[in-house]
Short mmCIF file of N, CA and C in Angstrom, two decimals:
data_model
loop_
_atom_site.label_atom_id
_atom_site.label_comp_id
_atom_site.label_asym_id
_atom_site.label_seq_id
_atom_site.Cartn_x
_atom_site.Cartn_y
_atom_site.Cartn_z
N MET A 89 163.31 31.64 -48.19
CA MET A 89 162.67 32.15 -49.36
C MET A 89 161.68 31.07 -50.26
N PRO A 90 160.51 31.35 -50.23
CA PRO A 90 159.68 30.51 -50.51
C PRO A 90 159.96 30.03 -52.33
N ILE A 91 159.81 28.80 -53.01
CA ILE A 91 159.90 28.84 -54.48
C ILE A 91 158.57 28.39 -54.64
N ASP A 92 158.85 28.78 -56.43
CA ASP A 92 157.81 28.76 -57.19
C ASP A 92 157.46 27.37 -57.60
N ASP A 93 155.91 27.10 -58.11
CA ASP A 93 155.75 25.74 -58.06
C ASP A 93 156.71 25.09 -58.88
N VAL A 94 157.04 25.52 -60.40
CA VAL A 94 158.13 24.54 -61.02
C VAL A 94 159.00 24.57 -60.53
N GLN A 95 159.69 25.02 -59.48
CA GLN A 95 161.16 24.68 -59.11
C GLN A 95 160.55 23.65 -57.93
N LEU A 96 159.87 23.65 -57.66
CA LEU A 96 159.44 22.91 -56.01
C LEU A 96 159.51 20.94 -56.94
N SER A 97 158.32 21.49 -57.57
CA SER A 97 158.19 19.99 -58.22
C SER A 97 159.74 19.77 -58.84
N LYS A 98 160.88 20.73 -59.53
CA LYS A 98 161.27 19.96 -60.08
C LYS A 98 162.80 19.36 -58.95
N PHE A 99 162.89 19.91 -57.61
CA PHE A 99 163.50 19.85 -56.46
C PHE A 99 162.55 18.67 -55.82
N LEU A 100 161.28 18.32 -55.68
CA LEU A 100 160.85 16.93 -55.02
C LEU A 100 161.04 15.81 -56.57
N SER A 101 161.16 16.30 -57.71
CA SER A 101 162.09 14.83 -58.24
C SER A 101 162.94 14.79 -58.09
N LEU A 102 164.16 15.27 -57.91
CA LEU A 102 165.72 14.77 -57.59
C LEU A 102 165.69 14.70 -56.53
N VAL A 103 164.78 15.16 -55.75
CA VAL A 103 165.09 14.49 -53.94
C VAL A 103 164.08 13.01 -54.03
N ARG A 104 163.31 13.11 -54.46
CA ARG A 104 162.20 11.80 -54.97
C ARG A 104 163.18 10.72 -55.90
N HIS A 105 163.35 10.57 -56.56
CA HIS A 105 163.97 9.96 -57.80
C HIS A 105 164.74 9.61 -57.74
N HIS A 106 165.82 10.82 -57.23
CA HIS A 106 167.40 10.40 -57.31
C HIS A 106 168.48 10.53 -56.29
N LYS A 107 168.26 11.51 -56.09
CA LYS A 107 169.31 11.85 -54.38
C LYS A 107 168.72 12.27 -53.11
N PRO A 108 167.43 11.38 -52.40
CA PRO A 108 166.85 11.28 -51.35
C PRO A 108 167.55 11.77 -49.81
N ASP A 109 169.09 11.86 -50.41
CA ASP A 109 170.31 11.97 -48.82
C ASP A 109 170.56 13.64 -49.59
N VAL A 110 170.56 13.80 -50.63
CA VAL A 110 170.66 15.72 -50.61
C VAL A 110 170.07 16.25 -49.29
N ILE A 111 168.69 16.33 -48.66
CA ILE A 111 168.15 16.69 -47.49
C ILE A 111 167.88 15.45 -46.55
N GLY A 112 168.33 14.54 -46.85
CA GLY A 112 168.64 13.09 -45.76
C GLY A 112 167.57 12.79 -45.48
N LEU A 113 166.74 12.62 -46.32
CA LEU A 113 165.55 12.19 -46.84
C LEU A 113 165.73 10.71 -46.41
N VAL A 114 164.82 9.71 -45.62
CA VAL A 114 165.05 8.38 -45.64
C VAL A 114 163.48 7.28 -46.20
N LEU A 115 164.08 6.80 -47.30
CA LEU A 115 162.74 6.14 -47.80
C LEU A 115 162.76 5.00 -47.22
N ASP A 116 161.68 3.87 -47.09
CA ASP A 116 161.62 2.91 -46.71
C ASP A 116 161.75 1.55 -48.02
N SER A 117 161.18 0.30 -48.16
CA SER A 117 161.99 -0.71 -48.45
C SER A 117 161.16 -0.01 -49.96
N GLN A 118 159.90 0.18 -49.92
CA GLN A 118 159.04 0.29 -51.66
C GLN A 118 159.34 1.59 -51.85
N GLY A 119 159.96 2.12 -51.43
CA GLY A 119 160.20 4.03 -52.02
C GLY A 119 159.46 4.99 -50.82
N TRP A 120 158.77 4.95 -50.00
CA TRP A 120 157.60 5.36 -49.63
C TRP A 120 158.98 6.29 -48.14
N ALA A 121 157.87 7.01 -48.48
CA ALA A 121 158.55 8.36 -46.96
C ALA A 121 157.43 8.92 -46.42
N GLY A 122 157.53 9.19 -45.20
CA GLY A 122 156.10 9.89 -44.55
C GLY A 122 155.99 11.17 -45.61
N ILE A 123 154.86 11.77 -45.33
CA ILE A 123 154.55 12.80 -46.28
C ILE A 123 154.67 14.26 -45.55
N ASP A 124 155.11 14.36 -43.99
CA ASP A 124 155.74 15.43 -43.93
C ASP A 124 157.40 15.15 -43.96
N ASP A 125 157.65 13.93 -44.04
CA ASP A 125 159.20 14.06 -43.74
C ASP A 125 160.16 15.00 -44.92
N PRO A 126 159.28 14.91 -46.44
CA PRO A 126 160.15 16.12 -46.93
C PRO A 126 160.10 17.28 -46.56
N LEU A 127 159.10 17.51 -46.09
CA LEU A 127 158.14 19.01 -46.08
C LEU A 127 159.74 19.32 -44.79
N VAL A 128 160.03 18.86 -43.58
CA VAL A 128 160.88 19.14 -42.57
C VAL A 128 162.14 19.01 -42.66
N LYS A 129 162.42 18.21 -43.99
CA LYS A 129 164.00 18.28 -44.08
C LYS A 129 164.18 19.34 -45.03
N ALA A 130 163.54 19.11 -46.33
CA ALA A 130 163.43 20.19 -46.76
C ALA A 130 163.82 21.59 -46.10
N ASN A 131 162.62 22.06 -45.57
CA ASN A 131 163.04 23.18 -44.97
C ASN A 131 163.91 23.63 -43.68
N ALA A 132 164.73 22.33 -42.77
CA ALA A 132 165.28 22.74 -42.24
C ALA A 132 167.03 22.47 -43.36
N ALA A 133 166.71 22.27 -44.88
CA ALA A 133 168.17 22.21 -45.54
C ALA A 133 167.91 24.18 -46.40
N GLY A 134 166.55 24.77 -45.84
CA GLY A 134 166.97 26.31 -46.75
C GLY A 134 165.69 25.91 -47.86
N THR A 135 165.22 25.22 -48.45
CA THR A 135 164.27 25.14 -49.51
C THR A 135 161.98 25.05 -48.10
N LYS A 136 162.18 26.12 -48.62
CA LYS A 136 160.55 26.45 -47.68
C LYS A 136 159.76 26.38 -48.48
N PHE A 137 158.38 24.83 -48.15
CA PHE A 137 157.47 25.03 -48.63
C PHE A 137 156.47 24.19 -47.28
N GLY A 138 155.21 24.41 -48.06
CA GLY A 138 154.05 23.75 -46.63
C GLY A 138 153.85 22.20 -47.50
N ARG A 139 152.93 22.01 -46.10
CA ARG A 139 152.51 20.46 -47.13
C ARG A 139 151.43 21.11 -48.34
N GLU A 140 150.67 21.93 -47.74
CA GLU A 140 149.59 22.59 -49.24
C GLU A 140 150.35 22.47 -50.24
N ASP A 141 151.31 22.97 -50.29
CA ASP A 141 152.43 22.99 -51.11
C ASP A 141 152.30 21.68 -52.06
N LEU A 142 153.30 21.01 -51.49
CA LEU A 142 153.26 19.36 -51.38
C LEU A 142 151.89 18.80 -51.97
N LEU A 143 151.07 18.98 -51.62
CA LEU A 143 149.66 18.57 -52.17
C LEU A 143 149.58 19.12 -53.20
N ARG A 144 149.58 20.30 -53.60
CA ARG A 144 149.06 20.92 -55.13
C ARG A 144 149.92 20.33 -55.95
N ILE A 145 151.27 19.87 -55.91
CA ILE A 145 152.42 19.73 -56.76
C ILE A 145 151.67 18.67 -57.05
N VAL A 146 151.62 17.58 -56.02
CA VAL A 146 151.53 16.12 -56.57
C VAL A 146 149.68 16.37 -57.22
N ALA A 147 149.15 17.28 -56.79
CA ALA A 147 147.52 16.56 -57.46
C ALA A 147 147.38 17.09 -58.72
N GLU A 148 148.09 18.49 -59.28
CA GLU A 148 148.53 19.16 -60.49
C GLU A 148 149.68 18.53 -61.53
N SER A 149 150.49 18.03 -61.17
CA SER A 149 151.80 17.45 -61.67
C SER A 149 150.73 17.10 -63.28
N ASP A 150 151.43 17.14 -64.67
CA ASP A 150 150.57 16.74 -65.94
C ASP A 150 151.34 15.27 -66.00
N LYS A 151 152.46 15.58 -65.08
CA LYS A 151 154.17 14.15 -65.46
C LYS A 151 153.46 13.52 -64.23
N LYS A 152 152.78 13.62 -63.62
CA LYS A 152 152.35 12.54 -62.83
C LYS A 152 153.46 11.60 -62.19
N ARG A 153 154.16 12.53 -61.29
CA ARG A 153 155.22 11.89 -60.94
C ARG A 153 155.51 11.30 -59.69
N PHE A 154 154.53 11.45 -58.92
CA PHE A 154 154.46 11.18 -57.18
C PHE A 154 153.30 10.58 -57.08
N SER A 155 153.31 9.59 -55.82
CA SER A 155 152.22 8.84 -55.96
C SER A 155 151.43 9.42 -54.29
N LEU A 156 150.50 9.33 -53.63
CA LEU A 156 150.24 9.00 -52.25
C LEU A 156 149.63 8.06 -51.70
N SER A 157 150.01 7.64 -51.06
CA SER A 157 149.76 6.32 -50.03
C SER A 157 147.78 6.90 -50.17
N PRO A 158 147.19 5.87 -50.20
CA PRO A 158 145.57 6.33 -49.91
C PRO A 158 145.08 7.14 -48.72
N ASP A 159 145.63 6.94 -47.38
CA ASP A 159 145.54 7.76 -46.50
C ASP A 159 146.31 8.97 -46.69
N ALA A 160 147.08 9.04 -47.90
CA ALA A 160 147.66 10.59 -48.15
C ALA A 160 148.73 10.53 -47.37
N ASP A 161 149.12 9.52 -46.26
CA ASP A 161 150.10 10.00 -45.14
C ASP A 161 151.43 10.14 -45.91
N ARG A 162 152.14 9.26 -46.35
CA ARG A 162 153.32 8.98 -47.39
C ARG A 162 153.15 9.29 -48.86
N ILE A 163 154.12 9.91 -49.19
CA ILE A 163 154.65 9.66 -50.64
C ILE A 163 155.78 9.22 -51.21
N ARG A 164 156.03 8.75 -52.29
CA ARG A 164 156.79 8.50 -53.35
C ARG A 164 156.75 9.35 -54.43
N ALA A 165 157.66 8.43 -55.01
CA ALA A 165 157.82 8.50 -57.00
C ALA A 165 157.06 7.66 -57.79
N ALA A 166 156.31 8.55 -57.90
CA ALA A 166 155.31 7.09 -59.61
C ALA A 166 156.46 6.37 -59.99
N GLY A 167 155.31 5.22 -60.09
CA GLY A 167 156.23 4.37 -61.05
C GLY A 167 157.76 4.02 -60.78
N GLN A 168 158.11 4.32 -59.58
CA GLN A 168 159.03 3.44 -58.89
C GLN A 168 159.18 1.89 -59.15
N ARG A 169 159.98 1.39 -59.24
CA ARG A 169 160.02 0.04 -59.26
C ARG A 169 161.19 -0.54 -58.84
N HIS A 170 160.88 -1.26 -57.94
CA HIS A 170 162.56 -2.35 -57.03
C HIS A 170 162.54 -3.80 -58.07
N GLY A 171 163.75 -4.06 -58.33
CA GLY A 171 163.95 -5.21 -59.09
C GLY A 171 163.88 -5.07 -60.49
N LYS A 172 163.88 -6.57 -60.88
CA LYS A 172 163.34 -6.65 -61.90
C LYS A 172 162.10 -7.41 -62.31
N PRO A 173 161.88 -6.34 -64.01
CA PRO A 173 160.57 -6.89 -64.23
C PRO A 173 160.41 -7.53 -64.85
N HIS A 174 158.97 -8.46 -64.53
CA HIS A 174 158.80 -9.66 -64.70
C HIS A 174 156.98 -9.39 -65.64
N ILE A 175 156.90 -9.85 -66.99
CA ILE A 175 155.94 -9.72 -67.80
C ILE A 175 155.62 -11.20 -67.82
N PHE A 176 154.20 -11.26 -68.50
CA PHE A 176 153.55 -12.56 -67.65
C PHE A 176 151.98 -12.46 -69.19
N LYS A 177 152.05 -13.33 -69.70
CA LYS A 177 150.72 -13.70 -70.30
C LYS A 177 149.69 -14.09 -70.05
N VAL A 178 148.35 -14.25 -69.90
CA VAL A 178 147.23 -14.80 -69.50
C VAL A 178 146.40 -15.27 -70.08
N ASP A 179 146.07 -16.79 -69.54
CA ASP A 179 145.68 -17.84 -70.79
C ASP A 179 144.10 -17.73 -70.74
N ALA A 180 143.58 -16.48 -71.03
CA ALA A 180 142.42 -16.03 -71.05
C ALA A 180 141.69 -17.20 -71.81
N ALA A 181 141.84 -17.81 -72.87
CA ALA A 181 141.24 -18.62 -73.74
C ALA A 181 140.82 -19.57 -72.09
N VAL A 182 142.23 -20.12 -72.06
CA VAL A 182 141.18 -21.73 -71.28
C VAL A 182 140.62 -20.95 -70.27
N MET A 183 141.31 -19.79 -69.51
CA MET A 183 140.26 -19.57 -68.18
C MET A 183 138.46 -19.29 -68.25
N HIS A 184 138.20 -18.83 -70.08
CA HIS A 184 137.15 -18.62 -70.41
C HIS A 184 136.49 -20.15 -70.72
N ALA A 185 137.26 -21.27 -71.17
CA ALA A 185 136.50 -22.64 -71.11
C ALA A 185 136.62 -22.82 -69.97
N ARG A 186 136.45 -22.27 -68.60
CA ARG A 186 136.67 -23.21 -67.57
C ARG A 186 135.63 -22.04 -66.77
N GLY A 187 135.08 -21.42 -67.47
CA GLY A 187 134.20 -20.49 -66.59
C GLY A 187 134.44 -19.08 -66.37
N PHE A 188 135.11 -18.94 -66.58
CA PHE A 188 135.75 -17.29 -65.78
C PHE A 188 135.19 -16.01 -66.33
N LYS A 189 134.44 -15.13 -65.70
CA LYS A 189 133.76 -14.45 -66.63
C LYS A 189 134.89 -13.06 -67.27
N PHE A 190 134.41 -12.27 -68.58
CA PHE A 190 135.28 -11.10 -68.52
C PHE A 190 134.03 -10.31 -69.30
N CYS A 191 134.42 -9.21 -69.05
CA CYS A 191 134.13 -7.97 -69.64
C CYS A 191 134.92 -7.07 -70.01
N ARG A 192 134.51 -6.46 -71.19
CA ARG A 192 135.45 -5.56 -72.35
C ARG A 192 134.97 -3.86 -71.22
N ALA A 193 135.88 -3.00 -70.72
CA ALA A 193 135.85 -1.78 -70.04
C ALA A 193 135.69 -1.04 -71.87
N ASP A 194 135.34 -0.01 -71.03
CA ASP A 194 135.18 1.48 -72.41
C ASP A 194 136.62 1.44 -72.93
N ASN A 195 137.34 1.33 -72.65
CA ASN A 195 139.01 1.72 -73.15
C ASN A 195 139.24 0.37 -73.69
N GLY A 196 138.35 -0.58 -73.83
CA GLY A 196 139.01 -2.06 -75.04
C GLY A 196 139.83 -2.38 -73.73
N VAL A 197 139.93 -2.62 -72.81
CA VAL A 197 140.94 -3.46 -71.99
C VAL A 197 139.72 -4.35 -71.33
N TRP A 198 140.49 -5.52 -71.58
CA TRP A 198 138.98 -6.50 -71.08
C TRP A 198 139.70 -7.12 -69.29
N LEU A 199 138.51 -7.32 -68.90
CA LEU A 199 138.76 -7.36 -67.13
C LEU A 199 137.98 -8.52 -66.50
N THR A 200 138.78 -9.11 -65.43
CA THR A 200 137.81 -10.14 -64.66
C THR A 200 138.32 -10.26 -63.57
N ASP A 201 137.51 -10.85 -62.45
CA ASP A 201 137.51 -10.05 -61.25
C ASP A 201 139.45 -10.88 -60.30
N THR A 202 139.64 -12.52 -61.36
CA THR A 202 141.14 -12.71 -60.85
C THR A 202 141.34 -13.45 -61.85
N VAL A 203 143.15 -13.32 -61.68
CA VAL A 203 143.55 -14.94 -62.40
C VAL A 203 144.71 -15.05 -61.31
N PRO A 204 143.61 -16.80 -61.16
CA PRO A 204 145.04 -17.52 -60.21
C PRO A 204 146.07 -18.06 -61.02
N PRO A 205 147.31 -17.89 -60.75
CA PRO A 205 148.33 -18.11 -60.89
C PRO A 205 148.34 -19.19 -62.40
N GLU A 206 147.91 -19.89 -61.96
CA GLU A 206 148.22 -21.10 -62.76
C GLU A 206 147.58 -20.40 -64.32
N TYR A 207 147.45 -19.45 -64.70
CA TYR A 207 146.38 -18.94 -65.64
C TYR A 207 147.97 -17.83 -66.49
N LEU A 208 148.92 -17.94 -65.65
CA LEU A 208 150.03 -16.93 -65.52
C LEU A 208 151.32 -17.51 -66.63
N VAL A 209 151.13 -16.76 -67.64
CA VAL A 209 152.26 -17.51 -68.33
C VAL A 209 153.93 -16.70 -68.69
N PRO A 210 154.90 -17.22 -68.40
CA PRO A 210 156.07 -15.56 -68.48
C PRO A 210 156.73 -15.75 -70.05
N VAL A 211 156.56 -13.87 -69.67
CA VAL A 211 157.38 -14.37 -71.33
C VAL A 211 158.17 -13.58 -71.31
N THR A 212 159.65 -14.86 -72.06
CA THR A 212 161.23 -14.15 -72.31
C THR A 212 161.16 -14.05 -73.62
N ASN A 213 162.43 -13.47 -73.46
CA ASN A 213 162.88 -12.72 -74.85
C ASN A 213 163.70 -13.51 -75.04
N GLU A 214 163.34 -14.83 -75.43
CA GLU A 214 164.21 -15.89 -76.49
C GLU A 214 163.88 -15.87 -77.85
#
């Protein structure tokens, strides 16, 4: 029996974020699965939907729960992180003094082509 978009989005969130084993979905080390894997596994488990449904849910989701690979062959939960987060401060003043060029985007964010590692300073909670 086909399911509606809300049910499908919730089902995909459950499978991608929390319980891929519910349908036997295997994720790689970065949390990716082939785009057809959830289709085949879910359909075999009784949840019927097609590739078009999946792509529509990903494209139209206001919460942006999923990411597609650039070639649209793989899918993963958006914002999925592995390991401990690290926060760095960019020593932009020194970079600028050494000739690095910066520009300010329309949204107020400062941009540069590259930030070599020697200009990254770890931020700690001390």
